């Protein structure tokens, strides 16, 4: 691939540039650190940044690539990044660090949640680009890791990151990631493919090399300027998937090696298709017009399969350079870093009108409504403003509505975990059970065996599944436990007549007071315990509303006894 920008060269040549500052900062942070492969850690940062530059991304993103591991793996803080490089880069580094917490271990149900979590965490899509660039280099150096890690990371790459790249239209990257993961996930199948395909690929390429001048000549005769004519072998991973659908019969795979013709404009695409069909008859039903009807991920191209020289079946793909760029780099192609011709100044370009369609596609995927004033804002929009994604200590992602609490989280994982929950930690800190969770929080549930849920949970849980399970568990206590009374716990500012006011409220609500005790807690507060002779939920909640309206009441809690 042609290299447009060499990050290391840029860093060494222009010491004042952002990229140079980021490079030397990363180098000093990772000083003395080595990768499992034995190479200097900073090389990994450089490779990640180079991938981003190869996708033609802006300097901010490339610099974030250089710095992506300093918070996770060195003593450097996010504040330092912010101070030295500004909030945008700090955000990108923070987002990438957070994505590193997610672990996929093969649970099918988790796949969608993880992809949603990634998008929810990455309000700025460039976070995903950094993560993908990082993952690409990690996959390229995977052989240095122990086998169990190789398997886990390959699975995650295959199921999550490759499919995310595909969704973002980054087809070349998606294919590269899959191909890198394939031998680790399917070592036997990989061996089989290599031994069965090698000669076929070679034969095929030799054949197409003979066809290529014919194609170029005929296009030129028809006044079509071929910008590029080449052929590419089908990737092993996608070939394998296709073989599974075709009874492992290699002869049925027509696009083993496909021709790719790149022309100047859309008219030329159709004209070139005509030229090919005049040369060789097409296979019925195999002409695909992805220009008129792009694939859901935005892919545009014309495909046809023809009976070529010697009756061999060959696939042709015809597209413009712009479509080609897009097909290779997808949404990243729209984040393109361009050199303005007049001034030679570099700028980031987006917000072209047609780019909005990318957002439309992403949005269709999310099934979300949103206004998109322009491209960058739209990409930064909160795809999931009504959902949050919390993570278990083992890296499992749990999809919850906004406002969900540790109790909702616990019930989402398992009924027993919810029922026996006595406490929760979020990101290592103990929180109250009604604590509102946020995306990418790591939530740990503390349980006590045999514990039953508390009725007061019903006041704050958000998911209907938690509500119904709490109710069921409370009912299951069954005849053993028939609450007849209610105990209220009140914290209030100490004042004259408080006790009198409280007893009045109780009697005005047609309840009788079984017991009332008050204790001063110091600093002017009192705790008051009231026991009433009813366990009628409706009556008790009316009572609570009335008590809350009294002067000086700070907190109120209740349980049926
Ligand atoms: Mn990394």
XYZ file of C-alpha atoms in Angstrom, residues 60-480:
421
model
C -5.422 14.636 16.584
C -6.318 10.991 16.036
C -2.783 10.021 15.010
C -1.412 11.701 18.149
C -4.008 9.910 20.286
C -2.729 6.705 18.681
C 0.785 7.512 19.894
C -0.515 8.181 23.403
C -3.218 5.490 23.596
C -1.464 3.281 26.172
C 0.252 5.813 28.427
C -2.609 6.080 30.930
C -3.271 2.336 31.044
C 0.323 1.141 31.121
C 2.464 3.914 32.622
C 2.265 6.277 35.594
C 0.945 9.089 33.417
C -2.452 10.522 34.347
C -5.245 11.685 32.108
C -4.847 15.170 33.569
C -1.279 15.263 32.266
C -2.487 14.352 28.779
C -5.119 17.041 29.025
C -2.572 19.604 30.199
C -0.057 18.774 27.466
C -2.310 17.901 24.550
C -5.743 19.338 25.286
C -9.156 17.831 26.036
C -9.779 16.244 22.606
C -6.753 13.983 22.750
C -7.354 13.308 26.453
C -10.877 12.193 25.549
C -9.662 9.895 22.813
C -7.077 8.317 25.131
C -9.633 7.942 27.917
C -12.167 6.331 25.570
C -9.587 3.871 24.245
C -8.508 2.971 27.790
C -12.130 2.281 28.729
C -12.671 0.035 25.716
C -9.713 -2.011 26.934
C -11.812 -3.142 29.903
C -14.238 -5.076 27.767
C -13.530 -8.762 27.379
C -15.399 -11.069 25.061
C -15.173 -14.763 25.813
C -17.556 -16.280 23.300
C -21.001 -15.742 24.816
C -23.266 -15.214 21.789
C -25.735 -13.100 23.727
C -22.938 -10.717 24.626
C -21.930 -9.850 21.088
C -24.510 -7.178 20.402
C -24.175 -5.649 23.848
C -20.443 -5.277 23.430
C -20.790 -3.603 20.071
C -23.381 -1.242 21.514
C -21.188 -0.537 24.515
C -18.307 0.320 22.239
C -20.422 2.802 20.335
C -21.924 4.227 23.521
C -18.494 4.719 25.084
C -17.123 6.187 21.931
C -19.186 9.338 21.631
C -16.382 10.435 19.351
C -16.074 7.742 16.683
C -12.355 8.415 16.445
C -12.020 6.426 19.689
C -13.034 3.357 17.697
C -10.496 4.127 15.006
C -7.733 4.272 17.639
C -8.944 1.020 19.164
C -9.065 -0.670 15.764
C -5.583 0.577 14.884
C -4.330 -0.746 18.223
C -6.058 -4.084 17.683
C -4.623 -4.459 14.197
C -1.070 -4.206 15.506
C -1.856 -6.483 18.458
C -3.117 -9.104 16.027
C -0.009 -8.738 13.880
C 2.137 -9.481 16.941
C -0.118 -12.096 18.523
C 2.324 -14.957 18.106
C 4.356 -13.705 21.097
C 1.482 -14.285 23.523
C 0.567 -17.520 25.337
C -1.967 -19.771 23.509
C -4.957 -19.053 25.768
C -4.569 -15.327 25.225
C -4.121 -15.837 21.501
C -7.448 -17.664 21.386
C -9.362 -15.137 23.465
C -8.033 -12.090 21.634
C -8.573 -13.731 18.250
C -12.150 -14.601 19.123
C -12.817 -11.060 20.285
C -11.226 -9.705 17.115
C -13.196 -12.045 14.866
C -16.562 -11.568 16.525
C -16.418 -7.972 17.714
C -13.772 -5.754 16.151
C -13.824 -7.152 12.661
C -17.587 -6.925 12.488
C -17.492 -3.415 13.916
C -14.974 -2.415 11.244
C -17.267 -3.932 8.641
C -20.232 -2.007 10.019
C -18.211 1.157 9.716
C -17.534 0.218 6.107
C -13.810 -0.423 6.698
C -13.827 -3.580 4.613
C -10.112 -3.951 4.111
C -9.468 -3.701 7.835
C -12.367 -6.035 8.638
C -10.886 -8.624 6.265
C -7.369 -8.145 7.581
C -8.482 -8.641 11.185
C -10.437 -11.759 10.276
C -7.537 -13.225 8.357
C -5.181 -12.580 11.265
C -7.552 -14.253 13.727
C -8.475 -17.180 11.486
C -5.392 -19.431 11.979
C -5.693 -19.120 15.781
C -9.386 -19.934 15.822
C -9.456 -22.613 13.130
C -5.940 -24.051 12.939
C -7.016 -27.304 11.211
C -9.198 -25.579 8.647
C -6.459 -23.062 7.992
C -3.972 -25.835 7.256
C -6.482 -27.504 4.958
C -7.074 -24.266 3.069
C -3.406 -23.505 2.668
C -2.623 -26.929 1.278
C -5.670 -26.994 -1.012
C -5.664 -23.406 -2.183
C -2.067 -22.465 -2.763
C -1.732 -23.953 -6.218
C -5.222 -22.882 -7.218
C -4.547 -19.300 -6.243
C -1.287 -19.370 -8.175
C -2.948 -20.863 -11.274
C -5.718 -18.339 -11.051
C -3.352 -15.385 -10.762
C -1.331 -16.599 -13.703
C -4.521 -16.838 -15.761
C -5.703 -13.339 -14.771
C -2.313 -11.866 -15.606
C -2.950 -12.985 -19.179
C -6.440 -11.429 -19.177
C -5.394 -8.069 -17.720
C -3.919 -6.531 -20.931
C -7.035 -7.599 -22.856
C -9.233 -5.752 -20.360
C -7.101 -2.599 -20.455
C -7.005 -2.588 -24.252
C -10.761 -3.008 -24.659
C -11.540 -0.312 -22.068
C -9.196 2.138 -23.774
C -10.745 1.369 -27.167
C -14.129 2.269 -25.678
C -12.711 5.603 -24.449
C -12.761 4.578 -20.813
C -9.668 5.481 -18.839
C -8.815 2.633 -16.470
C -7.208 4.270 -13.411
C -6.303 0.898 -12.019
C -6.853 -2.695 -13.077
C -5.756 -5.399 -10.701
C -6.941 -8.580 -9.101
C -7.111 -9.640 -5.517
C -7.285 -13.086 -4.046
C -10.197 -13.804 -1.782
C -9.187 -13.791 1.860
C -8.821 -17.134 3.582
C -11.350 -16.338 6.275
C -14.085 -15.256 3.898
C -13.256 -18.074 1.500
C -13.700 -20.514 4.352
C -17.083 -19.050 5.290
C -18.171 -19.294 1.669
C -16.912 -22.858 1.328
C -19.073 -23.861 4.270
C -22.084 -22.697 2.276
C -20.917 -24.550 -0.861
C -20.193 -28.021 0.565
C -16.465 -27.257 0.664
C -16.430 -27.433 -3.138
C -13.756 -25.015 -4.329
C -14.953 -25.226 -7.933
C -18.160 -23.499 -6.962
C -16.354 -20.389 -5.731
C -16.204 -17.938 -8.632
C -14.586 -15.019 -6.878
C -11.545 -16.918 -5.662
C -9.547 -14.254 -7.398
C -11.523 -11.263 -8.647
C -10.704 -8.497 -11.080
C -10.980 -4.961 -9.848
C -11.372 -2.121 -12.323
C -11.201 1.463 -11.132
C -12.462 4.184 -13.468
C -13.021 7.930 -13.366
C -16.752 8.303 -12.832
C -20.060 6.492 -12.462
C -20.904 6.625 -16.201
C -17.602 4.892 -16.898
C -18.494 2.181 -14.369
C -21.582 1.220 -16.344
C -19.767 1.653 -19.643
C -16.979 -0.646 -18.429
C -19.583 -3.212 -17.405
C -20.896 -3.085 -20.975
C -17.399 -3.604 -22.371
C -16.856 -6.679 -20.189
C -20.237 -8.140 -21.137
C -19.531 -7.563 -24.835
C -16.250 -9.460 -24.439
C -17.559 -12.334 -22.369
C -21.134 -13.447 -21.622
C -22.289 -12.834 -18.059
C -23.594 -15.541 -15.791
C -27.311 -14.932 -15.349
C -28.326 -13.601 -11.958
C -24.812 -12.628 -10.965
C -24.834 -8.953 -11.952
C -25.036 -6.832 -8.822
C -25.524 -3.085 -8.922
C -24.343 -1.858 -5.540
C -24.016 1.632 -7.007
C -27.749 2.046 -7.447
C -28.371 0.003 -4.309
C -25.452 0.210 -1.878
C -24.978 -2.452 0.786
C -26.158 -1.487 4.269
C -22.596 -0.618 5.303
C -22.291 1.800 2.376
C -20.363 -0.411 -0.038
C -20.767 0.717 -3.657
C -19.513 -1.145 -6.725
C -20.700 -3.066 -9.784
C -20.146 -6.819 -9.678
C -20.500 -9.277 -12.480
C -19.453 -12.846 -13.132
C -18.589 -13.853 -16.720
C -17.538 -16.873 -18.749
C -14.064 -15.631 -19.542
C -11.328 -16.954 -21.845
C -11.371 -20.778 -21.941
C -14.848 -20.792 -20.339
C -13.341 -19.981 -16.967
C -15.673 -18.191 -14.576
C -14.306 -14.848 -13.385
C -15.727 -12.106 -11.172
C -15.256 -8.405 -12.029
C -15.723 -5.507 -9.616
C -16.015 -2.039 -11.135
C -15.999 1.232 -9.177
C -14.708 4.806 -9.030
C -11.666 5.847 -6.973
C -13.932 7.500 -4.431
C -15.985 4.326 -4.025
C -12.769 2.383 -3.768
C -11.407 4.582 -0.976
C -14.723 4.280 0.786
C -14.877 0.539 0.329
C -11.430 0.203 1.843
C -11.660 2.702 4.676
C -15.356 3.303 5.149
C -16.337 5.948 7.594
C -12.678 6.738 8.210
C -12.426 7.849 4.578
C -14.771 10.656 5.471
C -12.631 11.772 8.313
C -9.978 12.337 5.765
C -7.041 14.514 6.327
C -6.524 16.565 3.248
C -3.831 18.832 2.044
C -5.340 21.996 0.768
C -3.882 22.500 -2.695
C -3.580 26.275 -2.628
C -1.889 26.883 0.716
C -0.263 23.530 1.328
C -1.835 23.787 4.765
C -3.258 20.701 6.341
C -6.818 20.596 7.433
C -9.380 18.097 8.519
C -12.291 17.857 6.180
C -15.729 16.543 6.857
C -19.266 17.831 6.867
C -19.608 17.320 3.163
C -23.218 16.884 2.356
C -23.043 13.342 1.099
C -21.201 12.280 4.248
C -24.359 12.639 6.234
C -25.453 9.379 4.650
C -22.870 7.614 6.803
C -24.565 8.860 9.870
C -27.889 7.813 8.425
C -26.589 4.298 8.038
C -25.181 4.152 11.517
C -28.385 5.538 12.822
C -30.430 2.960 10.967
C -28.348 0.406 12.752
C -29.073 1.994 16.093
C -32.699 2.692 15.186
C -32.326 6.040 16.824
C -33.813 9.365 15.942
C -31.614 12.401 16.124
C -31.047 15.711 14.463
C -27.786 15.897 12.602
C -26.748 19.512 12.156
C -23.502 18.351 10.654
C -21.317 15.334 10.258
C -18.987 15.704 13.205
C -21.741 16.488 15.656
C -23.771 13.628 14.345
C -20.903 11.224 14.825
C -20.445 12.461 18.319
C -24.107 12.102 19.169
C -25.106 9.763 21.855
C -26.354 6.763 19.951
C -27.797 5.243 23.034
C -29.004 8.066 25.145
C -31.622 5.845 26.770
C -29.406 2.849 27.407
C -26.326 2.288 29.485
C -23.863 -0.581 29.378
C -22.266 -1.712 32.612
C -19.591 -4.367 32.938
C -19.098 -7.238 35.383
C -15.665 -7.724 36.967
C -15.137 -10.512 34.404
C -15.820 -8.169 31.499
C -19.361 -9.253 30.658
C -21.456 -6.377 29.330
C -24.936 -5.792 30.706
C -27.421 -3.695 28.707
C -29.674 -1.576 30.966
C -32.031 1.381 30.670
C -30.668 4.775 31.708
C -31.062 5.302 35.443
C -30.615 1.605 36.240
C -29.173 0.679 39.641
C -26.921 -2.116 40.927
C -30.095 -4.075 41.775
C -31.239 -3.962 38.126
C -27.741 -4.989 37.112
C -27.747 -7.934 39.534
C -31.157 -9.216 38.382
C -30.091 -8.902 34.753
C -27.290 -11.360 35.432
C -29.117 -13.837 37.624
C -32.222 -13.912 39.833
C -30.254 -15.251 42.800
C -27.672 -12.522 42.446
C -30.473 -9.960 42.666
C -32.332 -11.632 45.496
C -29.271 -12.044 47.663
C -27.743 -8.659 46.940
C -26.671 -6.767 50.036
C -24.265 -4.255 48.562
C -22.493 -3.040 45.444
C -19.177 -1.603 44.346
C -18.863 0.590 41.275
C -15.351 0.990 39.873
C -14.038 -0.296 43.205
C -16.029 2.051 45.430
C -18.949 1.046 47.634
C -22.183 2.718 46.509
C -25.768 2.721 47.824
C -28.064 0.217 46.109
C -30.054 3.007 44.450
C -26.882 4.436 42.847
C -27.388 5.388 39.206
C -25.052 3.405 36.944
C -23.284 4.826 33.892
C -21.896 3.289 30.737
C -18.643 1.376 31.196
C -18.953 1.269 34.993
C -17.538 -1.918 36.416
C -20.109 -3.233 38.880
C -19.459 -5.797 41.552
C -22.407 -7.208 43.515
C -21.944 -8.264 47.141
C -24.274 -11.098 48.167
C -25.359 -12.698 51.376
C -26.567 -16.283 51.031
C -30.227 -16.784 51.857
C -30.959 -13.078 51.937
C -34.331 -11.940 50.571
C -34.932 -8.761 48.594
C -36.206 -5.662 50.329
C -39.565 -4.197 49.375
C -38.029 -0.739 49.375
C -36.055 -1.685 46.231
C -39.295 -1.386 44.286
C -39.080 2.356 44.793
C -35.946 2.811 42.713
C -35.371 -0.149 40.382
C -35.827 0.668 36.676
C -36.193 -2.656 34.860
C -39.481 -4.508 34.759
C -37.626 -7.792 35.125
C -36.187 -6.643 38.471
C -39.611 -5.488 39.630
C -41.312 -8.768 38.797
C -38.529 -10.839 40.338
C -38.499 -8.808 43.539
C -42.270 -9.162 43.808
C -42.059 -12.862 43.166
C -39.334 -13.334 45.770
C -41.351 -11.354 48.308
C -44.435 -13.438 47.539
C -42.454 -16.651 47.761
C -41.765 -15.859 51.358
C -45.383 -17.000 51.356
C -47.367 -18.036 54.427
C -44.198 -18.089 56.483
